[in-house]
Tab-separated table of C-alpha atoms in Angstrom:
chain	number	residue	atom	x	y	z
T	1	UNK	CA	-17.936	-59.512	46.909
T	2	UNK	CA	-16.991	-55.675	48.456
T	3	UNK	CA	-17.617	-54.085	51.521
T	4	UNK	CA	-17.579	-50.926	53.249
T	5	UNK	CA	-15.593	-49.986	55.815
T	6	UNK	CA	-13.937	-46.140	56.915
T	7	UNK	CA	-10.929	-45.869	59.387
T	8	UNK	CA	-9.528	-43.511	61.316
T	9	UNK	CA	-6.411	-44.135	63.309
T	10	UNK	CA	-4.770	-42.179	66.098
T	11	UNK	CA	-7.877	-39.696	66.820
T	12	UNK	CA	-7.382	-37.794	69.926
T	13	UNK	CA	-10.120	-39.064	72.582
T	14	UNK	CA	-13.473	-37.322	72.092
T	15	UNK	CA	-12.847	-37.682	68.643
T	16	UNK	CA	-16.056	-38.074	66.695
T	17	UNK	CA	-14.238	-41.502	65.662
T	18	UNK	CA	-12.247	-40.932	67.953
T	19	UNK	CA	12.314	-52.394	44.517
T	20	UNK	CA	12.391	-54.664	42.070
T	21	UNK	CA	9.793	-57.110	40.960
T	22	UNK	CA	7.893	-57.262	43.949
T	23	UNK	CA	4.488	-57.397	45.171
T	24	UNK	CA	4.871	-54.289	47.584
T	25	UNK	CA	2.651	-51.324	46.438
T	26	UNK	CA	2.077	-48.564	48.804
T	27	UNK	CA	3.753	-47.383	52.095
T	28	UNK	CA	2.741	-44.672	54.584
T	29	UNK	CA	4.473	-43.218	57.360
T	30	UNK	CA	2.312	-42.135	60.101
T	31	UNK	CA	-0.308	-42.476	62.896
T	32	UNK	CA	-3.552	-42.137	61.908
T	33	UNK	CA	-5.997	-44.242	59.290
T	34	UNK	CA	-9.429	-44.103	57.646
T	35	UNK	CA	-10.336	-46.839	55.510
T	36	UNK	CA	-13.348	-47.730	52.413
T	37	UNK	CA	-14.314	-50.616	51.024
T	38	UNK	CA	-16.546	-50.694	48.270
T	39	UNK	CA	-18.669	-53.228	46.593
T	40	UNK	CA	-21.910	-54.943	46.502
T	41	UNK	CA	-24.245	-54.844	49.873
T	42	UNK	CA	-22.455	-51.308	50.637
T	43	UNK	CA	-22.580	-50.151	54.527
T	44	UNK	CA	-20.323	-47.911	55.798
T	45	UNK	CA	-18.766	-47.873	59.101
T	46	UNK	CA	-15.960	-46.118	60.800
T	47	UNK	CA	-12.633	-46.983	62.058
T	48	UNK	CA	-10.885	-44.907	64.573
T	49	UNK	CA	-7.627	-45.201	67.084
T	50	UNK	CA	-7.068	-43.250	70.130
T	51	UNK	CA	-3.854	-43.942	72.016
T	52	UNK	CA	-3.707	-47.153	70.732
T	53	UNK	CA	-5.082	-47.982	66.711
T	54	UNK	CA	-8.930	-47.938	67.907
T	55	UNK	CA	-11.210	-49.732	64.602
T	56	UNK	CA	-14.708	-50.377	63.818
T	57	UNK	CA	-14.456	-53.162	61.317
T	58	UNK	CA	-17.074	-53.858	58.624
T	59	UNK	CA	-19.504	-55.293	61.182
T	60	UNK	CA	-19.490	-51.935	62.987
T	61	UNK	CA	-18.112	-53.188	66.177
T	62	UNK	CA	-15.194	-50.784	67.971
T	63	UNK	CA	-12.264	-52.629	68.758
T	64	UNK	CA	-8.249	-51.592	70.185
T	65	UNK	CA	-5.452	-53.311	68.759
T	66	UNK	CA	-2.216	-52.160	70.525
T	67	UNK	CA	0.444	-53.675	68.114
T	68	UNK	CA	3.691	-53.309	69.812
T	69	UNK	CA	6.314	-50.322	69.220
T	70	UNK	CA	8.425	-51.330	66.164
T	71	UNK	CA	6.054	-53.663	65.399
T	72	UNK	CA	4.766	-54.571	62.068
T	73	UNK	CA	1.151	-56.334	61.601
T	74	UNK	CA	-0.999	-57.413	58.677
T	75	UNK	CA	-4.486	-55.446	58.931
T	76	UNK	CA	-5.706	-56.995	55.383
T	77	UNK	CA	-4.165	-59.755	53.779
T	78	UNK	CA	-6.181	-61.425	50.886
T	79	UNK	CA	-5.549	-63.358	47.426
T	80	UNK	CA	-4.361	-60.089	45.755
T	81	UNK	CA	-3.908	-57.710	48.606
T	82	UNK	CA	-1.932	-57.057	51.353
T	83	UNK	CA	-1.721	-53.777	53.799
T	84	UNK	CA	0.620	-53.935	56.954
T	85	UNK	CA	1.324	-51.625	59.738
T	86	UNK	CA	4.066	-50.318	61.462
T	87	UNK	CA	3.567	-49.284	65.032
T	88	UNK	CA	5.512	-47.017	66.414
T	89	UNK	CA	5.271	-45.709	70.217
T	90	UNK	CA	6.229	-44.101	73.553
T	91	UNK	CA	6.017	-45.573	77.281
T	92	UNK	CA	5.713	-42.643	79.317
T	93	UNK	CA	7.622	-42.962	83.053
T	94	UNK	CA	4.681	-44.918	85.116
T	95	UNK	CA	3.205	-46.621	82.720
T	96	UNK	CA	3.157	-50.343	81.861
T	97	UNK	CA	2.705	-50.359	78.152
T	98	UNK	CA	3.141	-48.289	75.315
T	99	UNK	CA	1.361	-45.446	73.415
T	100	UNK	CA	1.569	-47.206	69.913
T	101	UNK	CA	0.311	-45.174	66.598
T	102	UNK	CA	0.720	-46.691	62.784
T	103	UNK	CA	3.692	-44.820	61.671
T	104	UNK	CA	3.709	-46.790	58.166
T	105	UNK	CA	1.294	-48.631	55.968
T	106	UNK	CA	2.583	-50.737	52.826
T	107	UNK	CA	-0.434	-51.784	50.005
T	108	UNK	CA	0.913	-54.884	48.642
T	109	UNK	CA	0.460	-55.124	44.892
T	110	UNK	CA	3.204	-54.367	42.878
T	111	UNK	CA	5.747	-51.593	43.437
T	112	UNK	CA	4.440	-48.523	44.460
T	113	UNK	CA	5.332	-46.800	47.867
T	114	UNK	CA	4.244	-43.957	49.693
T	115	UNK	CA	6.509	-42.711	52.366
T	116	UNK	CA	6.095	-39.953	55.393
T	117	UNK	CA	8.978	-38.468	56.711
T	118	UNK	CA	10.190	-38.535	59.994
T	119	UNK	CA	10.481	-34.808	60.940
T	120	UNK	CA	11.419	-32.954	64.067
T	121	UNK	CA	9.091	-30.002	64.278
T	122	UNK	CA	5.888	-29.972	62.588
T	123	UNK	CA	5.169	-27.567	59.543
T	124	UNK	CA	2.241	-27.957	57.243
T	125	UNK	CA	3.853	-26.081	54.351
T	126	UNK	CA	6.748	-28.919	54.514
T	127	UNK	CA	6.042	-32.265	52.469
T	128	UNK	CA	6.654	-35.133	54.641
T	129	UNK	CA	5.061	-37.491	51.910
T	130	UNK	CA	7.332	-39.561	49.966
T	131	UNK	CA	6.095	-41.178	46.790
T	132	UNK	CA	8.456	-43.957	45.551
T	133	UNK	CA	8.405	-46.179	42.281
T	134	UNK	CA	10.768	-49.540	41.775
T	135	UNK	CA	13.112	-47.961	44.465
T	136	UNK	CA	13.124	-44.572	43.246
T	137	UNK	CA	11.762	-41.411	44.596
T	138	UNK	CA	8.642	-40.037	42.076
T	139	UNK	CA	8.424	-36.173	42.373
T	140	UNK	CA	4.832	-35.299	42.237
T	141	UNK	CA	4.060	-31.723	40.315
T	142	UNK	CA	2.429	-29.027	42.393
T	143	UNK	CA	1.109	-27.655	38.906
T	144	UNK	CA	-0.969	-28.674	36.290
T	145	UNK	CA	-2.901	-31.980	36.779
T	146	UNK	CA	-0.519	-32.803	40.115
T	147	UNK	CA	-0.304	-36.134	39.310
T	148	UNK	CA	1.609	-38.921	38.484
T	149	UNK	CA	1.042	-42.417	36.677
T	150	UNK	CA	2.612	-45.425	35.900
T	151	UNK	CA	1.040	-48.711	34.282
T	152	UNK	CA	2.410	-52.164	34.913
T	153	UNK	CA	1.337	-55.393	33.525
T	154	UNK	CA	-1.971	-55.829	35.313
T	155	UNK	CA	-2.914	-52.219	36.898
T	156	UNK	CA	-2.406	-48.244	36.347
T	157	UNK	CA	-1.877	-46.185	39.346
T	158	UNK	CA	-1.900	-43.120	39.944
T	159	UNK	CA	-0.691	-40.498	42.511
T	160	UNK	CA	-2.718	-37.204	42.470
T	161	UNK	CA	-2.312	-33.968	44.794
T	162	UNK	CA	-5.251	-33.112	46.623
T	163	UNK	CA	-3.454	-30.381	48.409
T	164	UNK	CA	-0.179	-28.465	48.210
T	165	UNK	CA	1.832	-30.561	50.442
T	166	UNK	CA	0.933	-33.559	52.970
T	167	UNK	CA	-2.257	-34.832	51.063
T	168	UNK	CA	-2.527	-36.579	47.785
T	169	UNK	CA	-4.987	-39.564	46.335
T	170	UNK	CA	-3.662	-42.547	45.481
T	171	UNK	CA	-6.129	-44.851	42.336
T	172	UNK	CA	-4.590	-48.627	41.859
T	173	UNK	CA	-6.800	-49.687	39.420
T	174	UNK	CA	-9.180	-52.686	39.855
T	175	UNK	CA	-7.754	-52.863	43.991
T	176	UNK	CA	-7.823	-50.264	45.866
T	177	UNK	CA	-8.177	-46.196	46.040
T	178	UNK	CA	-6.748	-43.961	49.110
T	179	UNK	CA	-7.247	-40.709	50.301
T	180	UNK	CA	-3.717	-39.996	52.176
T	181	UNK	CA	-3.078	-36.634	54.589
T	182	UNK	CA	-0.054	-36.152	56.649
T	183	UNK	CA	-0.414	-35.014	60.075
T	184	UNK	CA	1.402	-34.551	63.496
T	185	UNK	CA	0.957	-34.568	67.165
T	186	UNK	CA	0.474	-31.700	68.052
T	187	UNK	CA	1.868	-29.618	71.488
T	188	UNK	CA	-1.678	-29.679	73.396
T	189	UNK	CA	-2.137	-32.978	72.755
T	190	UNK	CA	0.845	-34.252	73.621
T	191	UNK	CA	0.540	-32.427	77.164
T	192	UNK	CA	-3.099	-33.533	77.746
T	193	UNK	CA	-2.486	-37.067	77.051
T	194	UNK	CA	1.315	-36.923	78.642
T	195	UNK	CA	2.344	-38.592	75.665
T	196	UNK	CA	6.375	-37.338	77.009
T	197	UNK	CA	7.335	-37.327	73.367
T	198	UNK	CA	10.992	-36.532	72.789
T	199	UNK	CA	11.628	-32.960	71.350
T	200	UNK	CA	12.833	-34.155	68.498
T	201	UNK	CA	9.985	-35.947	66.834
T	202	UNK	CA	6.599	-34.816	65.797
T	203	UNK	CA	5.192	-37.856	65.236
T	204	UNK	CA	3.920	-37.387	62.478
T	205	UNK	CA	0.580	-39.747	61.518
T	206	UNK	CA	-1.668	-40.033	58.816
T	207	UNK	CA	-5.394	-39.741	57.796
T	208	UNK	CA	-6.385	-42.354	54.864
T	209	UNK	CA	-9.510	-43.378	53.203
T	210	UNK	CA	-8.888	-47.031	51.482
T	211	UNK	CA	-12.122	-47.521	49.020
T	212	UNK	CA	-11.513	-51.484	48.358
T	213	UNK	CA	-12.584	-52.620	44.544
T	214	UNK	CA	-13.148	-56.329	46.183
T	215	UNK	CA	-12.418	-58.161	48.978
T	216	UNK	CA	-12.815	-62.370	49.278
T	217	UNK	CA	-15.280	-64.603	51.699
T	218	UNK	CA	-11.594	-65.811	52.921
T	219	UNK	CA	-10.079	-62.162	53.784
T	220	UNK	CA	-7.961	-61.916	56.893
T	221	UNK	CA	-5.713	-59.270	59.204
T	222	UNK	CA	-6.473	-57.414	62.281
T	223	UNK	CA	-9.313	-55.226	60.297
T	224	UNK	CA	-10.207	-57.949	57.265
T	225	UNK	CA	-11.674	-60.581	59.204
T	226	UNK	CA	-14.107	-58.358	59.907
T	227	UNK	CA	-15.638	-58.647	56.136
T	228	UNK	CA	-15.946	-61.804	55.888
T	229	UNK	CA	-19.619	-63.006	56.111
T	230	UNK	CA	-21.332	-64.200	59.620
T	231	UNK	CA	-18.316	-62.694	61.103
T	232	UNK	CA	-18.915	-62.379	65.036
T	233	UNK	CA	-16.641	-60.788	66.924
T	234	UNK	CA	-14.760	-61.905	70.316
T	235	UNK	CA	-14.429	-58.428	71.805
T	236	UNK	CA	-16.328	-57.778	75.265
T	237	UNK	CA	-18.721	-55.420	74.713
T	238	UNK	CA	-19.681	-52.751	77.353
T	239	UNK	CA	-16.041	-51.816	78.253
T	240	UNK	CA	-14.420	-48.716	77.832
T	241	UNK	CA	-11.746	-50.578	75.509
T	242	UNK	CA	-12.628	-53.615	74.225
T	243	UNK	CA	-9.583	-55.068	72.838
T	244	UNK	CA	-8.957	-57.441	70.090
T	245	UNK	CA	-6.058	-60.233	69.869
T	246	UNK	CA	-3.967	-61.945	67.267
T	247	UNK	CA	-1.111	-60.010	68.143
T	248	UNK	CA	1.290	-63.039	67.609
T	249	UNK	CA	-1.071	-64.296	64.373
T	250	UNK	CA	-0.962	-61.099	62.507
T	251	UNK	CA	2.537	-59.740	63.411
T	252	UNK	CA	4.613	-59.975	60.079
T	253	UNK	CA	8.827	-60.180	60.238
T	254	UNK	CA	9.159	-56.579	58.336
T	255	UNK	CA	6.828	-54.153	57.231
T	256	UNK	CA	7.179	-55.136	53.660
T	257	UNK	CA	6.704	-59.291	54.294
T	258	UNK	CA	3.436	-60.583	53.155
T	259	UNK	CA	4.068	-63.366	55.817
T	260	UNK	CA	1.827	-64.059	59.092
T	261	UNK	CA	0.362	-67.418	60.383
T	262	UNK	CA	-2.920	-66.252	59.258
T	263	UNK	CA	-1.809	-64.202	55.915
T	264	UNK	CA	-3.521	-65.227	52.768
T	265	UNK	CA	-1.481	-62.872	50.424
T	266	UNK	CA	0.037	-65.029	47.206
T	267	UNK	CA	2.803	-62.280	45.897
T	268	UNK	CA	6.309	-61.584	46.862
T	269	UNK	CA	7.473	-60.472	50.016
T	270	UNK	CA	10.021	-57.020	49.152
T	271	UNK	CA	12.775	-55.907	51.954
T	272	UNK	CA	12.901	-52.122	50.666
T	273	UNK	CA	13.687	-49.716	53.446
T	274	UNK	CA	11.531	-46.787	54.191
């Protein structure tokens, strides 16, 4: 069976959303998400975060996750697919818990990551994405198709520029396609939310699109349980953020381990650094 779902992650508030032989396909370094999932029965619903990683999961229901700064969390792990987060974050002086953003997303697969930079000041004309294959760093052209492909046993993919820096699409085929865009916080909205980020960090976040080829009755993470069917979500309704648990059943020891108490994923965990 598929599904539809569309994420956005870190959108400001008023938003209109507001290696070896591993199993580790895709990372990406940032703070902000959009996700797709495509298949029979299509609906599609939105995902956002503000502050903390805000969702609407496939049965269209708004939900806050806050993760924990440094943390790492699975927000789909199924059969053949796994995607965790990295949070990353700031306590400003005052307040009792963090300001958490997903600074990194790994696609478990195969071996195929996707990287953003940690930079100090912001500049669009700057890549900040990193594309990386079996532990090497993949230089994608600027000219010409501005792509590149690789096929393994059981899938092509393929990394595509849609954009002369900070945006490219990613195709796994038969799993999963993403739309990626690097972005930062930027000075205004670090002073209207008082962020208090450090001068030396942009923060720099992400916009992605996931389009899922399939996802199973059995799917779980912070954002998959939300396909599966009759799903009914525990969030109280009516508040201004309704948050969602399973902090301690979706947290994962590293970005790149498929493990959780509730993860389903059945490839190998990879230690790779970002």
């Amino acid at each position: 069976m598929g599904r539809h779902s569309h994420v956005r992650l870190n959108a400001p508030r008023g938003s209109p959303r507001c290696t070896r032989r591993t199993k580790v396909a895709l990372l990406i370094a940032a703070a902000s998400v959009k996700s797709l999932a495509n298949g029979e029965n299509q609906t599609v619903m939105d995902m956002a975060l503000c502050y903390d990683p805000r969702f609407v999961g496939d049965d269209g229901v708004m939900f806050y996750f806050h993760g924990a700064k440094g943390g790492n969390f699975a927000i789909v792990s199924d059969d053949n697919l796994q995607i965790n987060a990295h949070f990353i974050g700031t306590r400003p002086e005052g307040r009792t818990r963090d300001y958490t953003w997903v600074q990194a997303l790994v696609v478990m697969f195969d071996t195929l990551v996707l990287a953003a930079k940690r930079v100090s000041q912001w500049d669009g004309t700057f890549d900040a994405l990193n594309v990386r294959w079996d532990g090497g760093t993949v230089n994608i052209p600027t000219d010409g198709e501005a792509e590149w492909r690789t096929t393994t046993e059981e899938r092509e993919a393929i990394v595509e520029r849609t954009d002369d820096a900070n945006s490219v699409k990613l195709t796994v085929a038969g799993l999963v396609e993403l739309n990626v865009k690097v972005k930062a916080i930027g000075e205004e909205e670090n002073k209207v939310h008082n962020y208090q980020l450090p001068a030396d960090d942009a923060f720099a976040h992400l916009e992605t699109q996931f389009k899922f080829t399939k996802v199973s009755d059995l799917v779980e993470g912070v954002l998959g349980k939300t396909y599966r069917p009759g799903y009914a979500s525990p969030v109280k309704r009516g508040v201004p953020m309704p948050m969602m648990g399973g902090k301690d059943k979706y947290r994962t020891p590293s970005l790149y381990s498929p493990l959780c108490k509730a993860c389903r994923f059945k490839g190998q965990a990879s230690f790779a650094s970002i």
